[in-house]
Coordinates of C-alpha atoms and ligand atoms in Angstrom, one line a residue:
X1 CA 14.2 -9.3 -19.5
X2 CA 15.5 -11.9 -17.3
X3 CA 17.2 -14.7 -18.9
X4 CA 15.0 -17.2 -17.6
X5 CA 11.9 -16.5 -15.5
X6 CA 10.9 -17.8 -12.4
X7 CA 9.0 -21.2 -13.2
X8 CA 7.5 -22.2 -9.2
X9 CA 6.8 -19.4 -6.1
X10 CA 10.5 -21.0 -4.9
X11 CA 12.1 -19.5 -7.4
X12 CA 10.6 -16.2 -7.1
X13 CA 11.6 -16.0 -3.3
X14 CA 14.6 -17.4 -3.9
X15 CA 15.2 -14.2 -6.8
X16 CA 13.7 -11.8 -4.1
X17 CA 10.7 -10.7 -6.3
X18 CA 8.0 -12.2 -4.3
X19 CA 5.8 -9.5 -2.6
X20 CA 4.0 -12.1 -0.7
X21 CA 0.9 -11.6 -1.7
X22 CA -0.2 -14.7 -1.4
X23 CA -1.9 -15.5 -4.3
X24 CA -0.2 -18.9 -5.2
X25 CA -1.2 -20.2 -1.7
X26 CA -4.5 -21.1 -3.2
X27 CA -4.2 -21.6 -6.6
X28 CA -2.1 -24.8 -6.4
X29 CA -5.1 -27.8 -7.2
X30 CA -3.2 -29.5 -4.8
X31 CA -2.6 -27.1 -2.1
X32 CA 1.1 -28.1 -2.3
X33 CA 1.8 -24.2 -0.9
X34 CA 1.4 -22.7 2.6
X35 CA 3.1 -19.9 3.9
X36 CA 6.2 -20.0 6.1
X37 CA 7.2 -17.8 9.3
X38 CA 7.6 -15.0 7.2
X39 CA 4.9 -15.8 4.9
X40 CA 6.4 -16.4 1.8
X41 CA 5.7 -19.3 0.1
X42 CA 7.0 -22.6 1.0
X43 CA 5.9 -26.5 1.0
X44 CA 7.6 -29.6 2.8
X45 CA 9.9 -31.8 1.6
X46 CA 7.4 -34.2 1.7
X47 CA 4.8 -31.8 -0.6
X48 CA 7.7 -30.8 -3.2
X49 CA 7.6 -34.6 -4.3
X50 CA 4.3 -34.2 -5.6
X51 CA 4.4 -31.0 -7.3
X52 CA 4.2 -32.0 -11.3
X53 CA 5.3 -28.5 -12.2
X54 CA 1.9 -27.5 -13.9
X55 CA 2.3 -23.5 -13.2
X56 CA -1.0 -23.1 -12.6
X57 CA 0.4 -21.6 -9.1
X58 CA 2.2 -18.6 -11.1
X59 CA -0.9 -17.4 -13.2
X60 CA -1.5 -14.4 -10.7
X61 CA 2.3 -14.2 -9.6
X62 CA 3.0 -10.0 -9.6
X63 CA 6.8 -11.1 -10.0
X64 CA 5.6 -11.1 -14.0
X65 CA 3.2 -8.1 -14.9
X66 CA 2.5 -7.3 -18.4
X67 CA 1.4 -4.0 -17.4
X68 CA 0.5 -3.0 -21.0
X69 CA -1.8 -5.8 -21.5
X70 CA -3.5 -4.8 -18.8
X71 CA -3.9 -1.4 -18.9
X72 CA -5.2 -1.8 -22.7
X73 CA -7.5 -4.6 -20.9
X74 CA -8.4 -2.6 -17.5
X75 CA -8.9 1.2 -19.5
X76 CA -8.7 0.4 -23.2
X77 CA -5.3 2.8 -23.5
X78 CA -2.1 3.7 -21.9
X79 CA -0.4 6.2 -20.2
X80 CA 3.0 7.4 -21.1
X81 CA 5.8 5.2 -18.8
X82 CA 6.5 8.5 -16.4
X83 CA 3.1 8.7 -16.1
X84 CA 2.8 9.1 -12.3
X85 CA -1.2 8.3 -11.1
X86 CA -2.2 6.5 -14.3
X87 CA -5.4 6.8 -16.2
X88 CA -7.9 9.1 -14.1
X89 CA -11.2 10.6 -13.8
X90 CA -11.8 12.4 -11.0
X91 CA -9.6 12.6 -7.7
X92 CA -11.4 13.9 -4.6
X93 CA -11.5 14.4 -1.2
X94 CA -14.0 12.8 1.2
X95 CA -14.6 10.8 4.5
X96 CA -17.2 8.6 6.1
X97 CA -20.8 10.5 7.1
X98 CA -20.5 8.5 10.1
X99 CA -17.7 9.8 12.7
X100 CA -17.4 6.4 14.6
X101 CA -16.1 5.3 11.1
X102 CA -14.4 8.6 9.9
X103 CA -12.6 8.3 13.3
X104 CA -11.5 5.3 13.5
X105 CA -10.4 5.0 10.3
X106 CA -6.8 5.4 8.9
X107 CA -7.5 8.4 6.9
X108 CA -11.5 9.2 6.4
X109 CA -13.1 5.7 6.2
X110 CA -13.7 6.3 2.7
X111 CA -13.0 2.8 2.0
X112 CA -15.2 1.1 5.0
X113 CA -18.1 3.1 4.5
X114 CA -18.0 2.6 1.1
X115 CA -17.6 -1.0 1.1
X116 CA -20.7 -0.8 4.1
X117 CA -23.0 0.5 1.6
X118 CA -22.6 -1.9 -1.6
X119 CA -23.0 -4.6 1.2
X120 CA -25.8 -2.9 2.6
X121 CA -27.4 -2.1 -0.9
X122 CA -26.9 -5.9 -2.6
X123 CA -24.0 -4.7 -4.6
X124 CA -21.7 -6.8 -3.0
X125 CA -22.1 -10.3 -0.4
X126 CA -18.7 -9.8 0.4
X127 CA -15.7 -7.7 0.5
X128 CA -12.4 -9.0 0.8
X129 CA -10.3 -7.0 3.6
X130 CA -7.2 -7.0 5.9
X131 CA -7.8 -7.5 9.6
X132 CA -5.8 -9.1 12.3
X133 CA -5.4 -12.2 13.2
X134 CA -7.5 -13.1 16.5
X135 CA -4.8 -15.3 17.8
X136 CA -1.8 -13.1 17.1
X137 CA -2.5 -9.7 16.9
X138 CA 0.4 -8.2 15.6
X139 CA -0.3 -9.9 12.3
X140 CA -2.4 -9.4 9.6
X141 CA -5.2 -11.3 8.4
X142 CA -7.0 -11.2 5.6
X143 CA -10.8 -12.5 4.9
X144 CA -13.9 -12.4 3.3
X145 CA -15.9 -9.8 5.3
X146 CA -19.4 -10.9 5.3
X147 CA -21.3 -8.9 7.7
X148 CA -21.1 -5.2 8.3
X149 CA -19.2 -6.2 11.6
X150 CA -16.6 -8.1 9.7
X151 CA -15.9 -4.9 7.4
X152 CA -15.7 -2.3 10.3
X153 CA -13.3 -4.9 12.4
X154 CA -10.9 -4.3 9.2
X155 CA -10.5 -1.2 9.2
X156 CA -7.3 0.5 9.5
X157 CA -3.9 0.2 7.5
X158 CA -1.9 -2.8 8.6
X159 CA 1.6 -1.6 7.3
X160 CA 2.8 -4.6 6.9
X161 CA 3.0 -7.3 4.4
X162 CA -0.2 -9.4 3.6
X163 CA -0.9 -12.4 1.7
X164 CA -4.2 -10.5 1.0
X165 CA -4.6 -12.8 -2.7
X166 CA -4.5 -15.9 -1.0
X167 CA -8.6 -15.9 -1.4
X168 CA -8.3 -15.5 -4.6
X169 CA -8.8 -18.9 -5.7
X170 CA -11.6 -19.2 -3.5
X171 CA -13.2 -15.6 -4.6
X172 CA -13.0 -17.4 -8.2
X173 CA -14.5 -20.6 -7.5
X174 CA -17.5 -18.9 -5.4
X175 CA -20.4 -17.0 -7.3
X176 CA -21.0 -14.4 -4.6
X177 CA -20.4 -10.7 -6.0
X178 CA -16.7 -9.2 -4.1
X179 CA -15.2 -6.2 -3.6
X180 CA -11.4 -6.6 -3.4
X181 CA -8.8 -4.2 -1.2
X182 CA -5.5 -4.3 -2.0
X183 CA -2.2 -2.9 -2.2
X184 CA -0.9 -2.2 -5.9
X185 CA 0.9 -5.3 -6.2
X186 CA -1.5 -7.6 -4.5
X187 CA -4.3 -5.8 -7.4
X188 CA -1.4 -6.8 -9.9
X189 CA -2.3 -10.6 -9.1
X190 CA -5.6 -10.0 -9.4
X191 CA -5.5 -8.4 -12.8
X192 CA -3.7 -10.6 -14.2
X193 CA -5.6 -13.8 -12.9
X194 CA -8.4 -11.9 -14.4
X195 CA -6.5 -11.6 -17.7
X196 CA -6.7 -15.4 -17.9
X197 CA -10.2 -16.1 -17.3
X198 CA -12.7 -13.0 -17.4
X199 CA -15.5 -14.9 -17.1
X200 CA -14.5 -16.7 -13.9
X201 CA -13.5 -13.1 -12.2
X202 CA -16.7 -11.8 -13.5
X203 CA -18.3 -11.3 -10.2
X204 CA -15.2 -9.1 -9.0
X205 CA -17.6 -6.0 -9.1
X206 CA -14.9 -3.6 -7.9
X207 CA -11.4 -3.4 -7.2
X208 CA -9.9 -0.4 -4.5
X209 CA -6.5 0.1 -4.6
X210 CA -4.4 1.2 -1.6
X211 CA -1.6 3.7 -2.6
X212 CA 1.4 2.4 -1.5
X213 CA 5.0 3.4 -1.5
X214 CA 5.9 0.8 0.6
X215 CA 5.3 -1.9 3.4
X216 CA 7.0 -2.9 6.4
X217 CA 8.2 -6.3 7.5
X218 CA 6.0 -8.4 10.0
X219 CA 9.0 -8.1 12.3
X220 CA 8.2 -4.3 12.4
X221 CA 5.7 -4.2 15.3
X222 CA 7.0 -7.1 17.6
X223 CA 9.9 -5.0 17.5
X224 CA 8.2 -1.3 18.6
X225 CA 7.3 -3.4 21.5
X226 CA 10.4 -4.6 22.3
X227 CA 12.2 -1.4 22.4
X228 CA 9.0 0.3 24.0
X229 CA 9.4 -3.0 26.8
X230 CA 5.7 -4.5 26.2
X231 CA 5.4 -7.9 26.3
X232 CA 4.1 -9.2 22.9
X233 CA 2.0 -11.6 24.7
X234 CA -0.1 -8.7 26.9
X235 CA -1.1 -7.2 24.0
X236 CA -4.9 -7.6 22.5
X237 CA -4.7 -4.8 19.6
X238 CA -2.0 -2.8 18.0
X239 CA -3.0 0.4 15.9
X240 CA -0.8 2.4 13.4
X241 CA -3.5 5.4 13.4
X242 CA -5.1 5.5 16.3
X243 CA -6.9 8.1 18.5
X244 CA -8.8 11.4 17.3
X245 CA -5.6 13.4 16.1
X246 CA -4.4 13.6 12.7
X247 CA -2.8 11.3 11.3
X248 CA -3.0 9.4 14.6
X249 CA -0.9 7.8 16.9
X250 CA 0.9 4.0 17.2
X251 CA -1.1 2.6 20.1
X252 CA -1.5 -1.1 21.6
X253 CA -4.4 -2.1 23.9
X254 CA -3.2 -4.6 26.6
X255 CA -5.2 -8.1 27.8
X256 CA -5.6 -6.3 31.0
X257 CA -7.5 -3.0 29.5
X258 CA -4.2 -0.4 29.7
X259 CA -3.6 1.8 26.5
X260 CA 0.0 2.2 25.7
X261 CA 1.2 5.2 23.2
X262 CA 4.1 3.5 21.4
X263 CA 4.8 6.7 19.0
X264 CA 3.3 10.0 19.4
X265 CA 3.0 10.6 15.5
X266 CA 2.2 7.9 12.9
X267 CA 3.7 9.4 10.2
X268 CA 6.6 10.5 11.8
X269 CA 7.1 6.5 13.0
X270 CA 6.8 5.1 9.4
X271 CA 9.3 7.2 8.7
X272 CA 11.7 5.5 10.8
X273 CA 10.2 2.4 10.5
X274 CA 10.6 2.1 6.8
X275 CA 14.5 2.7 7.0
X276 CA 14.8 -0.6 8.9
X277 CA 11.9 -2.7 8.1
X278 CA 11.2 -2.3 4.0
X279 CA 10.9 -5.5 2.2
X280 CA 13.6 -5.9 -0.2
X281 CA 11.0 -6.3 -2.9
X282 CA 9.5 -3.1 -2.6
X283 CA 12.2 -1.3 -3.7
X284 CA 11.8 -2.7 -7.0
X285 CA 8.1 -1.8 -7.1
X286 CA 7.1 1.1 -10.1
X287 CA 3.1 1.4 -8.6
X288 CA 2.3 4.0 -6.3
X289 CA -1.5 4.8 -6.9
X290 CA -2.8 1.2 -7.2
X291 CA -2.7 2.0 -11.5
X292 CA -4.8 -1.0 -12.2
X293 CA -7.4 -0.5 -9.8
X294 CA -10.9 0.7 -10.5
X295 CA -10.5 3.5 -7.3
X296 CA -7.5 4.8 -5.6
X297 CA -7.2 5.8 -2.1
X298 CA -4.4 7.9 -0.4
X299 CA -4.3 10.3 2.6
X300 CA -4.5 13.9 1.8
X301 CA -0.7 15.1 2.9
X302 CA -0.7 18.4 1.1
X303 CA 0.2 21.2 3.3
X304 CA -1.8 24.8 3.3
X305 CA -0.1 27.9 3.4
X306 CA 0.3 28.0 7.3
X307 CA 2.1 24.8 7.0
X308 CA -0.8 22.9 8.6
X309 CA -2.4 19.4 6.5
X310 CA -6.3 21.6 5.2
X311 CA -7.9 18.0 5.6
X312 CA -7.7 16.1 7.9
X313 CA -9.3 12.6 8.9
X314 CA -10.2 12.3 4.8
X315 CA -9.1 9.7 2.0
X316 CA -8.5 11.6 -1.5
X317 CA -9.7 9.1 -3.9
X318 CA -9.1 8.9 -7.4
X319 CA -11.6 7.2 -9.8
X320 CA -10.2 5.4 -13.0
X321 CA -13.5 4.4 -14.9
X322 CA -17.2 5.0 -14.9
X323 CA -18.0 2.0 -12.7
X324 CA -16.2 3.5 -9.9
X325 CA -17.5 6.9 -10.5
X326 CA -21.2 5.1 -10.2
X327 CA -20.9 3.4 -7.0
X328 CA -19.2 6.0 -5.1
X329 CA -22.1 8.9 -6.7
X330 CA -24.2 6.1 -4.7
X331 CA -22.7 6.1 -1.8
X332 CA -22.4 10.4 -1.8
X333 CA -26.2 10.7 -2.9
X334 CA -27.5 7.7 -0.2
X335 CA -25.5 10.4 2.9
X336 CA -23.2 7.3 3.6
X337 CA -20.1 9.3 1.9
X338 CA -19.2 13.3 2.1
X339 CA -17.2 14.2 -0.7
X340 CA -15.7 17.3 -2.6
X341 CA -14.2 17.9 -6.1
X342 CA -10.4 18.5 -5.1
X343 CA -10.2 21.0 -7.5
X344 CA -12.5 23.5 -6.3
X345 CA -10.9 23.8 -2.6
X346 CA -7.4 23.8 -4.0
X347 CA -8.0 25.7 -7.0
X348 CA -6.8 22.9 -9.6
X349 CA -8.1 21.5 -12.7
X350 CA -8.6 18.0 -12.4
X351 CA -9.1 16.5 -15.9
X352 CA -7.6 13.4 -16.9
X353 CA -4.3 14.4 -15.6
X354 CA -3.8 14.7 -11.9
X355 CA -3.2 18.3 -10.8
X356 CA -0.7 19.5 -10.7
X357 CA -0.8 20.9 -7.4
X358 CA -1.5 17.6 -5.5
X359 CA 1.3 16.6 -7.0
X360 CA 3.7 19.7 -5.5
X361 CA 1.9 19.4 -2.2
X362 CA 1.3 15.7 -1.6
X363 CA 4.4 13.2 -1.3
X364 CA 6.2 15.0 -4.2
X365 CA 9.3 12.3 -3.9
X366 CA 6.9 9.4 -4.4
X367 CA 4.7 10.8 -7.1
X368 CA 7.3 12.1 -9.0
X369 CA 10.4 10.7 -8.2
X370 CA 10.7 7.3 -6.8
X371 CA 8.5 4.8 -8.3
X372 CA 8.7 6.1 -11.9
X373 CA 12.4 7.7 -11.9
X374 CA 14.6 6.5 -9.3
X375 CA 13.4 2.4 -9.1
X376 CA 13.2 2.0 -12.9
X377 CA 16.9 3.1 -12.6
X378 CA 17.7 1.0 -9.8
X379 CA 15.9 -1.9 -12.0
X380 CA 18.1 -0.9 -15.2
X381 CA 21.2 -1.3 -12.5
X382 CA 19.9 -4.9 -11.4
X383 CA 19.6 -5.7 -15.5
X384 CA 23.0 -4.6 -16.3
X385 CA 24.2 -6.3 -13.7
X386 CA 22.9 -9.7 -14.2
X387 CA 20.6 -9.7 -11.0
X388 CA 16.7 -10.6 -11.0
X389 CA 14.3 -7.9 -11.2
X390 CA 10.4 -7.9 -11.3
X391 CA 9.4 -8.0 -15.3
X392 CA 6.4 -4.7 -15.9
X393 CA 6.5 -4.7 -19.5
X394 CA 6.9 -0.9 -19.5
X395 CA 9.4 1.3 -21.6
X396 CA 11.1 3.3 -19.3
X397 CA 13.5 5.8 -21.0
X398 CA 17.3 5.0 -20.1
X399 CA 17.7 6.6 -16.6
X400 CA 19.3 10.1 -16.7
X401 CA 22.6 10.9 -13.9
X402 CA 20.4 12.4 -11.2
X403 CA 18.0 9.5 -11.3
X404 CA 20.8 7.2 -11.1
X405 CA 22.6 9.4 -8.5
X406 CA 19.2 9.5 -6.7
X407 CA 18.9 5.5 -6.3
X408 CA 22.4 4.9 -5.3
X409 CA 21.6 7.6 -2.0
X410 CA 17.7 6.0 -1.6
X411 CA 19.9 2.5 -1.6
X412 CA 22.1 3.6 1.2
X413 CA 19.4 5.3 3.2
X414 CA 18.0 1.1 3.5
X415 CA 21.6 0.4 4.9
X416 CA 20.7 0.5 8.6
X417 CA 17.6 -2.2 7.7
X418 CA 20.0 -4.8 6.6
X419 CA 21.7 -6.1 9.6
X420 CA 20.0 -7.2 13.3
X421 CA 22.0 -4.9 15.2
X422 CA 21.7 -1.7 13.1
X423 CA 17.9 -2.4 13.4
X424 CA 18.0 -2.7 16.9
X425 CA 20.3 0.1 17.2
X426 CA 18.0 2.4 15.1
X427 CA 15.0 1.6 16.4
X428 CA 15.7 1.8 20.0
X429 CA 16.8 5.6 19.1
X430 CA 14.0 6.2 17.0
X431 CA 12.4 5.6 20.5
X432 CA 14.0 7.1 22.4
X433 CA 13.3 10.8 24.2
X434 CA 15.7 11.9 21.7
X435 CA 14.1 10.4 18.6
X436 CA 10.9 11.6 19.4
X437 CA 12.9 15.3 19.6
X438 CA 14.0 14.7 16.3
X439 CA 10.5 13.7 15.1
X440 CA 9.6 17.2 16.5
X441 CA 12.5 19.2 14.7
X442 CA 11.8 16.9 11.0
X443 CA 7.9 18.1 11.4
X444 CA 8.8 21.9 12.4
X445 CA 11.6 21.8 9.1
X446 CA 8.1 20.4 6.8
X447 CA 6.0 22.9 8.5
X448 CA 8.4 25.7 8.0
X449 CA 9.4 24.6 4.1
X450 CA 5.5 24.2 3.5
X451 CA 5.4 27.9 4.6
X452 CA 8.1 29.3 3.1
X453 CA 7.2 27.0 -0.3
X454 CA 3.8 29.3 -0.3
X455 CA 4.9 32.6 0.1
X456 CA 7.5 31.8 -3.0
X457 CA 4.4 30.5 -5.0
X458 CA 2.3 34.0 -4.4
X459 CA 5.0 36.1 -5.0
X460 CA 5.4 34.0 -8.4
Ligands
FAD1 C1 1.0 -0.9 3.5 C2 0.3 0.4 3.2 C3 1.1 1.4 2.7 C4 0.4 2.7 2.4 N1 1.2 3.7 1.9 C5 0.6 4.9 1.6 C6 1.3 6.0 1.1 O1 2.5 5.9 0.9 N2 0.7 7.1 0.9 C7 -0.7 7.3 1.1 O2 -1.2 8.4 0.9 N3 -1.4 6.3 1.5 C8 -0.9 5.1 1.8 N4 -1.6 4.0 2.2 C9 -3.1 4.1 2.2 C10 -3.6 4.8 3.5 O3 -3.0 4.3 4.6 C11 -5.1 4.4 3.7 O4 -5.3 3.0 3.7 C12 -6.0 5.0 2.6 O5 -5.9 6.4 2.6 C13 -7.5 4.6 2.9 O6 -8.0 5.2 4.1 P1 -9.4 4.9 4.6 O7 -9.6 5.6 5.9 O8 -10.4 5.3 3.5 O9 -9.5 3.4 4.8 P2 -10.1 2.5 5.9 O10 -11.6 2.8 6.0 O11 -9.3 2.6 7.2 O12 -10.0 1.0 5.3 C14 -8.7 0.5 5.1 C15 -8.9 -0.8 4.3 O13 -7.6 -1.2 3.9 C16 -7.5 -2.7 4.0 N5 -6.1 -3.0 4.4 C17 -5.5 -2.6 5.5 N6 -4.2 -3.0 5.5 C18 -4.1 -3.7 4.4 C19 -3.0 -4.4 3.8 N7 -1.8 -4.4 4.4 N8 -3.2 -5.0 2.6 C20 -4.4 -4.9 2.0 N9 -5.4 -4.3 2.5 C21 -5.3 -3.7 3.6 C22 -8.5 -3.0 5.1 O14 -9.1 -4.2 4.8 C23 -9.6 -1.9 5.0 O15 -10.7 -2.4 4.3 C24 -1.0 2.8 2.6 C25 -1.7 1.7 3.1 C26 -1.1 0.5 3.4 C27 -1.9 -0.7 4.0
SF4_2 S1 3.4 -26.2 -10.2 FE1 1.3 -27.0 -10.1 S2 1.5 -28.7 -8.6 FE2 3.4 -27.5 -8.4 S3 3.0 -26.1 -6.7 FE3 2.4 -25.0 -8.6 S4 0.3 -25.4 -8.9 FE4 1.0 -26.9 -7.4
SF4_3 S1 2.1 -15.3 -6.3 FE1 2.6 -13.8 -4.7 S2 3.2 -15.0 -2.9 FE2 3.3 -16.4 -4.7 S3 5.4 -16.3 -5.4 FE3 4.3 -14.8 -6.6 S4 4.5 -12.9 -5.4 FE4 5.1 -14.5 -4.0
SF4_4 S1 5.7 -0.9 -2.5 FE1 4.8 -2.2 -4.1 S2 5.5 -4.3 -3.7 FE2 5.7 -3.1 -1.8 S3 3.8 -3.4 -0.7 FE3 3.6 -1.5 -1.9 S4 2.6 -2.2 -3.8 FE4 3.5 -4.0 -2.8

């Protein structure tokens, strides 16, 4: 535990633990708290006068999460600490019925169409969502989509960070019935605002959690432009996933109508991008699958046995209780969702556990390794050492050598992120012509050790 924890939002950004998610923004009575360039949280000199230090601003703060509390309060048990995707029911694979969505989506539009039809069908009067913000575009926005249109218009990943809770107050206060998106920690603010008052969070009616591994810094995109020479000015729209290839393409559409391909491949560009542009609090972050939401969605990045990704423009999903499992059998038995068991195409169980498999194929360093091995060790190195670290309330098992060897490399590999020059340095070869070669070469190696993986498995 820290020796003393952080009493105002100050104090968590001054500790580095705040994950900007905005959700003391709104809960001040006197909105004292607005966010500042970077969108932390900050007031004037003028405002800090009349804070009486009541702490009503910290209820939801994720820099705090008693994570047992609320899984006992979320699922009524808990999973062992290593426990990597948390308590599940199902997990499968599935996108939109309707291609405009499917396609323009970041991974199937599981999560727009689904959030379409409990709109549609009275579930819900409003969703709350991340869009962009009509006067700057290459930041995000968050809202309370009202209207079909308003949902659609948010679809898409923003990787970037969000003060997506900083409706919270106002989703309490109002009576309407709300869906809430969110990243892992932003549903950690959520939960735990819940855990105060259950009654006044009672017309939550479902909570879909992004998986997350990490986000980028806002500075991320203004500086793709800059190193790909667009003006930040010209540009109307930026997309992380855009166009009809898998997993899409970094695009911006200019004032004047022009499409400009920033970054052939997506993935390949987050790569790069997180190197030089991860928030300093995420690498203290232990949730990957969103634990404490009702449904998780991810993208399908398991590889066949030709190398190749088997879905493509699809959102696995996991579902965590029976209310999630209702309203998505909706959605699948209306024809607004298409969706399979993963476990017959991939030949898995999926119980209660998540198989195995998926685990193998699918982002094996985060499921298994990062968030649950390698950060609780880096958090153990910021205890010893007297420096602050986010508070989960979970009882990791001391770190063994190779965990602790593990976060001292994934430390270094953030090197290049920590000064101005290494950044621009960095980004202006990831690129380059010859950055984009090495993009090539890192996707042939995954293609190739996907391949090779296989053939090792059948002969086994
Ligand atoms: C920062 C970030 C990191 C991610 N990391 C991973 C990862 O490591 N591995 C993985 O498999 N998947 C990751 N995802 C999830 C993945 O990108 C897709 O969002 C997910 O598969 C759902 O796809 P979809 O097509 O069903 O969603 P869509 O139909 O495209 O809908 C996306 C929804 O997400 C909301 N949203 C967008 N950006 C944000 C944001 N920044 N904060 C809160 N809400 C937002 C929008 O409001 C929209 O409703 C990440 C997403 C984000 C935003
Ligand atoms: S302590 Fe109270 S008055 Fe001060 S910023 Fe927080 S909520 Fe507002
Ligand atoms: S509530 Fe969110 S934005 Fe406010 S200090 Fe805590 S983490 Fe930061
Ligand atoms: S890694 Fe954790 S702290 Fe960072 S954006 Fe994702 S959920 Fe939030």
């Amino acid at each position: 535990m820290t020796k003393t924890l952080p009493r105002l939002p100050f104090d968590v950004v001054k500790d580095q633990l705040c994950v900007r998610c905005g959700a003391c923004f709104d809960l001040c009575p006197k909105s004292l708290i607005r966010p500042d360039k970077q969108l932390y949280p900050a007031f004037s000199k003028h405002d800090k006068a009349k804070c009486n230090g009541c702490g009503l601003c910290m209820r939801a703060c994720p820099s705090n999460v008693d994570f047992k509390k609320l899984y006992m309060e979320c699922f009524g048990r808990i999973t062992a600490p290593h426990d990597i995707a948390g308590v599940l029911k199902n997990v499968y694979v599935g996108y939109s019925a309707n291609p405009e969505i499917r396609y323009m989506a970041s991974s199937g539009g599981v999560v727009t169409e689904l959030l379409l039809f409990l709109l549609k069908e009275g579930f819900i009067d409003q969703a709350l969502v991340c869009g962009v913000d009509a006067k700057n575009p290459l930041r995000p926005n968050s809202y309370l989509a009202k209207t079909a249109k308003d949902i659609i218009d948010a679809a898409q990943s923003k990787y970037s960070v969000a003060p997506q809770m900083n409706l919270l107050g106002e989703i309490i206060r109002s009576e309407a019935k709300t869906a809430i998106v969110g990243l892992p920690c932003q549903i950690h603010a959520f939960r735990k605002m819940e855990s105060h008052s259950k009654k006044r969070t009672a017309n939550v009616k479902l909570v879909i959690g992004l998986v997350c591994h990490r986000t980028l810094e806002i500075d991320a995109l203004p500086k793709m432009l800059e190193v790909s020479d667009i003006k930040p000015d010209t540009v109307k729209k930026a997309e992380y996933r855009s166009g009809k290839t898998w997993p899409g393409s970094v695009h911006v559409f200019l004032k004047n109508g022009q499409k400009k391909l920033l970054i052939q491949d997506y993935k390949n560009a987050f790569n790069y991008l997180r190197m030089f542009y991860s928030p300093q609090r995420c690498l203290t972050c232990i949730d990957f699958t969103a634990e404490l939401s009702d449904l998780s969605v991810m993208d399908p990045w398991f590889r066949d046995e030709s190398g190749n990704y088997p879905y493509s423009h699809a959102t696995v999903v996991f579902t965590r209780n029976n209310k999630a499992e209702y309203y998505l059998g909706r959605a699948v038995a209306n024809g607004n969702l298409h969706i399979e068991e993963l476990a017959k195409n991939v030949k898995i169980k999926s119980d209660l556990v998540l198989p195995q498999e998926i685990i193998e194929r699918s982002q094996l360093k985060y499921f298994t390794k990062l968030k649950k091995r390698i950060i609780p060790a880096r958090i153990k190195r910021y205890q010893k050492a007297g420096k602050p670290y986010p508070v989960y309330h979970v009882d990791f098992p001391p770190p063994s050598l190779k965990d602790r060897i593990s976060e001292h490399i994934d430390s270094m590999t953030r090197l290049p992120g920590r000064w101005e020059w290494s950044r621009d340095l960095g980004m202006r070869i990831a690129f380059s012509k010859f950055g984009n070669k090495l993009m090539r070469l890192r996707n042939d190696y995954k293609t190739g050790k996907a391949k090779f993986q296989s053939r090792i498995r059948k002969q086994s």
